């Protein structure tokens, strides 16, 4: 009797895991839903700092992005990805201010900035330090 109950539980778990809501880890699952016209494609340092301590301020509404044929890219925006998400730097600054307020009595620097520098450094160093043992 116990064996039947265990097998029933295992069957239920397997059927749940193989349902359409399961995460496709190997890339061989059903193709993703079609992209809508509102989907935005962007790289690092646009929604949150990944490789640098600052976010892109190269807004899509700037003249060199709206009409690149007639407006040269200013030097400060060269190589900077286009920022389609608005002022995400303010979001990040508010995030950091929350850390300062909680852990440093409102003072900048200290453990909050050290942790962020470590996180950004890890984002840059960890991929190149990985070794494939397969």
PDB file of C-alpha atoms in Angstrom:
ATOM      1  CA  UNK A   1       0.000   0.000   0.000  1.00  0.00           C
ATOM      2  CA  UNK A   2       2.785   2.453   0.939  1.00  0.00           C
ATOM      3  CA  UNK A   3       4.528   1.672  -2.312  1.00  0.00           C
ATOM      4  CA  UNK A   4       1.446   2.627  -4.314  1.00  0.00           C
ATOM      5  CA  UNK A   5       1.173   5.922  -2.447  1.00  0.00           C
ATOM      6  CA  UNK A   6       4.851   6.716  -3.058  1.00  0.00           C
ATOM      7  CA  UNK A   7       4.544   5.847  -6.733  1.00  0.00           C
ATOM      8  CA  UNK A   8       1.451   8.045  -7.016  1.00  0.00           C
ATOM      9  CA  UNK A   9       3.309  10.957  -5.436  1.00  0.00           C
ATOM     10  CA  UNK A  10       6.293  10.465  -7.742  1.00  0.00           C
ATOM     11  CA  UNK A  11       3.977  10.299 -10.766  1.00  0.00           C
ATOM     12  CA  UNK A  12       2.290  13.571  -9.731  1.00  0.00           C
ATOM     13  CA  UNK A  13       5.629  15.299  -9.237  1.00  0.00           C
ATOM     14  CA  UNK A  14       6.966  14.116 -12.578  1.00  0.00           C
ATOM     15  CA  UNK A  15       3.816  15.219 -14.378  1.00  0.00           C
ATOM     16  CA  UNK A  16       4.034  18.638 -12.721  1.00  0.00           C
ATOM     17  CA  UNK A  17       7.691  19.061 -13.620  1.00  0.00           C
ATOM     18  CA  UNK A  18       7.131  18.118 -17.240  1.00  0.00           C
ATOM     19  CA  UNK A  19       4.157  20.437 -17.686  1.00  0.00           C
ATOM     20  CA  UNK A  20       4.330  23.486 -19.954  1.00  0.00           C
ATOM     21  CA  UNK A  21       5.151  25.676 -16.937  1.00  0.00           C
ATOM     22  CA  UNK A  22       8.449  23.922 -16.338  1.00  0.00           C
ATOM     23  CA  UNK A  23      11.668  25.801 -17.019  1.00  0.00           C
ATOM     24  CA  UNK A  24      13.456  24.656 -20.150  1.00  0.00           C
ATOM     25  CA  UNK A  25      17.038  24.227 -18.977  1.00  0.00           C
ATOM     26  CA  UNK A  26      18.453  22.410 -21.972  1.00  0.00           C
ATOM     27  CA  UNK A  27      17.059  24.656 -24.710  1.00  0.00           C
ATOM     28  CA  UNK A  28      15.149  21.873 -26.454  1.00  0.00           C
ATOM     29  CA  UNK A  29      11.697  22.776 -25.167  1.00  0.00           C
ATOM     30  CA  UNK A  30       8.957  24.511 -27.091  1.00  0.00           C
ATOM     31  CA  UNK A  31       9.930  27.724 -28.825  1.00  0.00           C
ATOM     32  CA  UNK A  32       9.319  30.903 -26.826  1.00  0.00           C
ATOM     33  CA  UNK A  33       6.312  33.082 -27.488  1.00  0.00           C
ATOM     34  CA  UNK A  34       6.674  35.551 -30.299  1.00  0.00           C
ATOM     35  CA  UNK A  35       8.115  38.918 -29.357  1.00  0.00           C
ATOM     36  CA  UNK A  36       5.714  41.815 -29.124  1.00  0.00           C
ATOM     37  CA  UNK A  37       6.471  45.253 -30.502  1.00  0.00           C
ATOM     38  CA  UNK A  38       6.934  46.517 -26.920  1.00  0.00           C
ATOM     39  CA  UNK A  39       9.860  44.186 -26.180  1.00  0.00           C
ATOM     40  CA  UNK A  40      13.155  46.013 -25.759  1.00  0.00           C
ATOM     41  CA  UNK A  41      16.558  44.442 -26.380  1.00  0.00           C
ATOM     42  CA  UNK A  42      19.524  45.902 -24.517  1.00  0.00           C
ATOM     43  CA  UNK A  43      22.895  44.939 -23.071  1.00  0.00           C
ATOM     44  CA  UNK A  44      24.758  45.468 -19.804  1.00  0.00           C
ATOM     45  CA  UNK A  45      24.734  48.635 -17.700  1.00  0.00           C
ATOM     46  CA  UNK A  46      21.293  49.654 -18.936  1.00  0.00           C
ATOM     47  CA  UNK A  47      18.860  48.354 -16.310  1.00  0.00           C
ATOM     48  CA  UNK A  48      21.363  47.891 -13.447  1.00  0.00           C
ATOM     49  CA  UNK A  49      25.176  48.273 -13.204  1.00  0.00           C
ATOM     50  CA  UNK A  50      26.855  45.055 -14.314  1.00  0.00           C
ATOM     51  CA  UNK A  51      30.274  46.046 -15.711  1.00  0.00           C
ATOM     52  CA  UNK A  52      30.578  49.639 -14.495  1.00  0.00           C
ATOM     53  CA  UNK A  53      29.444  51.680 -11.512  1.00  0.00           C
ATOM     54  CA  UNK A  54      27.226  53.923 -13.620  1.00  0.00           C
ATOM     55  CA  UNK A  55      24.326  53.222 -15.934  1.00  0.00           C
ATOM     56  CA  UNK A  56      23.931  54.331 -19.523  1.00  0.00           C
ATOM     57  CA  UNK A  57      22.608  57.866 -19.956  1.00  0.00           C
ATOM     58  CA  UNK A  58      22.543  57.558 -23.743  1.00  0.00           C
ATOM     59  CA  UNK A  59      18.762  58.010 -23.963  1.00  0.00           C
ATOM     60  CA  UNK A  60      16.922  56.938 -27.099  1.00  0.00           C
ATOM     61  CA  UNK A  61      15.371  60.414 -27.342  1.00  0.00           C
ATOM     62  CA  UNK A  62      18.729  62.195 -27.847  1.00  0.00           C
ATOM     63  CA  UNK A  63      19.262  63.753 -31.293  1.00  0.00           C
ATOM     64  CA  UNK A  64      22.147  61.461 -32.276  1.00  0.00           C
ATOM     65  CA  UNK A  65      19.911  58.418 -31.628  1.00  0.00           C
ATOM     66  CA  UNK A  66      16.825  59.833 -33.345  1.00  0.00           C
ATOM     67  CA  UNK A  67      18.642  61.072 -36.451  1.00  0.00           C
ATOM     68  CA  UNK A  68      22.126  59.526 -36.580  1.00  0.00           C
ATOM     69  CA  UNK A  69      22.710  60.577 -40.199  1.00  0.00           C
ATOM     70  CA  UNK A  70      22.531  64.284 -39.333  1.00  0.00           C
ATOM     71  CA  UNK A  71      23.832  64.242 -35.733  1.00  0.00           C
ATOM     72  CA  UNK A  72      27.236  62.973 -34.709  1.00  0.00           C
ATOM     73  CA  UNK A  73      27.524  60.931 -31.523  1.00  0.00           C
ATOM     74  CA  UNK A  74      29.012  63.121 -28.757  1.00  0.00           C
ATOM     75  CA  UNK A  75      32.262  61.814 -27.321  1.00  0.00           C
ATOM     76  CA  UNK A  76      30.721  61.017 -23.895  1.00  0.00           C
ATOM     77  CA  UNK A  77      28.187  58.667 -25.562  1.00  0.00           C
ATOM     78  CA  UNK A  78      30.637  56.818 -27.822  1.00  0.00           C
ATOM     79  CA  UNK A  79      30.493  53.110 -27.060  1.00  0.00           C
ATOM     80  CA  UNK A  80      27.675  53.608 -24.536  1.00  0.00           C
ATOM     81  CA  UNK A  81      24.578  51.461 -25.163  1.00  0.00           C
ATOM     82  CA  UNK A  82      21.289  53.208 -25.871  1.00  0.00           C
ATOM     83  CA  UNK A  83      19.172  53.602 -22.719  1.00  0.00           C
ATOM     84  CA  UNK A  84      15.562  52.695 -23.690  1.00  0.00           C
ATOM     85  CA  UNK A  85      14.367  52.315 -20.077  1.00  0.00           C
ATOM     86  CA  UNK A  86      14.474  55.941 -18.907  1.00  0.00           C
ATOM     87  CA  UNK A  87      16.408  57.266 -15.921  1.00  0.00           C
ATOM     88  CA  UNK A  88      17.565  53.997 -14.359  1.00  0.00           C
ATOM     89  CA  UNK A  89      20.508  55.825 -12.761  1.00  0.00           C
ATOM     90  CA  UNK A  90      18.065  57.495 -10.336  1.00  0.00           C
ATOM     91  CA  UNK A  91      16.623  54.064  -9.485  1.00  0.00           C
ATOM     92  CA  UNK A  92      20.150  52.784  -8.766  1.00  0.00           C
ATOM     93  CA  UNK A  93      21.085  55.910  -6.771  1.00  0.00           C
ATOM     94  CA  UNK A  94      17.934  55.451  -4.657  1.00  0.00           C
ATOM     95  CA  UNK A  95      18.857  51.785  -4.177  1.00  0.00           C
ATOM     96  CA  UNK A  96      22.315  52.754  -2.939  1.00  0.00           C
ATOM     97  CA  UNK A  97      20.880  55.504  -0.723  1.00  0.00           C
ATOM     98  CA  UNK A  98      18.747  52.839   0.945  1.00  0.00           C
ATOM     99  CA  UNK A  99      21.918  50.920   1.757  1.00  0.00           C
ATOM    100  CA  UNK A 100      23.605  54.060   3.103  1.00  0.00           C
ATOM    101  CA  UNK A 101      20.579  54.887   5.253  1.00  0.00           C
ATOM    102  CA  UNK A 102      20.224  51.352   6.608  1.00  0.00           C
ATOM    103  CA  UNK A 103      23.862  50.458   7.257  1.00  0.00           C
ATOM    104  CA  UNK A 104      25.839  53.719   7.380  1.00  0.00           C
ATOM    105  CA  UNK A 105      23.488  56.304   8.886  1.00  0.00           C
ATOM    106  CA  UNK A 106      23.131  58.060   5.527  1.00  0.00           C
ATOM    107  CA  UNK A 107      26.860  58.449   4.826  1.00  0.00           C
ATOM    108  CA  UNK A 108      28.151  57.459   1.396  1.00  0.00           C
ATOM    109  CA  UNK A 109      31.084  55.124   0.876  1.00  0.00           C
ATOM    110  CA  UNK A 110      31.961  52.388   3.348  1.00  0.00           C
ATOM    111  CA  UNK A 111      30.600  48.874   3.159  1.00  0.00           C
ATOM    112  CA  UNK A 112      27.843  49.691   0.653  1.00  0.00           C
ATOM    113  CA  UNK A 113      30.261  50.984  -1.989  1.00  0.00           C
ATOM    114  CA  UNK A 114      32.799  48.258  -1.206  1.00  0.00           C
ATOM    115  CA  UNK A 115      30.150  45.589  -1.724  1.00  0.00           C
ATOM    116  CA  UNK A 116      29.079  47.150  -5.020  1.00  0.00           C
ATOM    117  CA  UNK A 117      32.670  47.352  -6.249  1.00  0.00           C
ATOM    118  CA  UNK A 118      33.089  43.678  -5.354  1.00  0.00           C
ATOM    119  CA  UNK A 119      29.874  42.719  -7.149  1.00  0.00           C
ATOM    120  CA  UNK A 120      30.854  44.574 -10.332  1.00  0.00           C
ATOM    121  CA  UNK A 121      34.375  43.141 -10.165  1.00  0.00           C
ATOM    122  CA  UNK A 122      32.940  39.622  -9.811  1.00  0.00           C
ATOM    123  CA  UNK A 123      30.725  40.229 -12.864  1.00  0.00           C
ATOM    124  CA  UNK A 124      33.823  41.023 -14.887  1.00  0.00           C
ATOM    125  CA  UNK A 125      36.229  38.434 -13.442  1.00  0.00           C
ATOM    126  CA  UNK A 126      34.113  35.364 -12.823  1.00  0.00           C
ATOM    127  CA  UNK A 127      33.314  34.429 -16.451  1.00  0.00           C
ATOM    128  CA  UNK A 128      36.955  34.501 -17.557  1.00  0.00           C
ATOM    129  CA  UNK A 129      38.020  32.511 -14.483  1.00  0.00           C
ATOM    130  CA  UNK A 130      35.581  29.667 -15.174  1.00  0.00           C
ATOM    131  CA  UNK A 131      36.975  26.337 -16.333  1.00  0.00           C
ATOM    132  CA  UNK A 132      35.033  23.749 -18.295  1.00  0.00           C
ATOM    133  CA  UNK A 133      35.941  20.283 -17.013  1.00  0.00           C
ATOM    134  CA  UNK A 134      33.793  18.361 -19.484  1.00  0.00           C
TER     135      UNK A 134
END
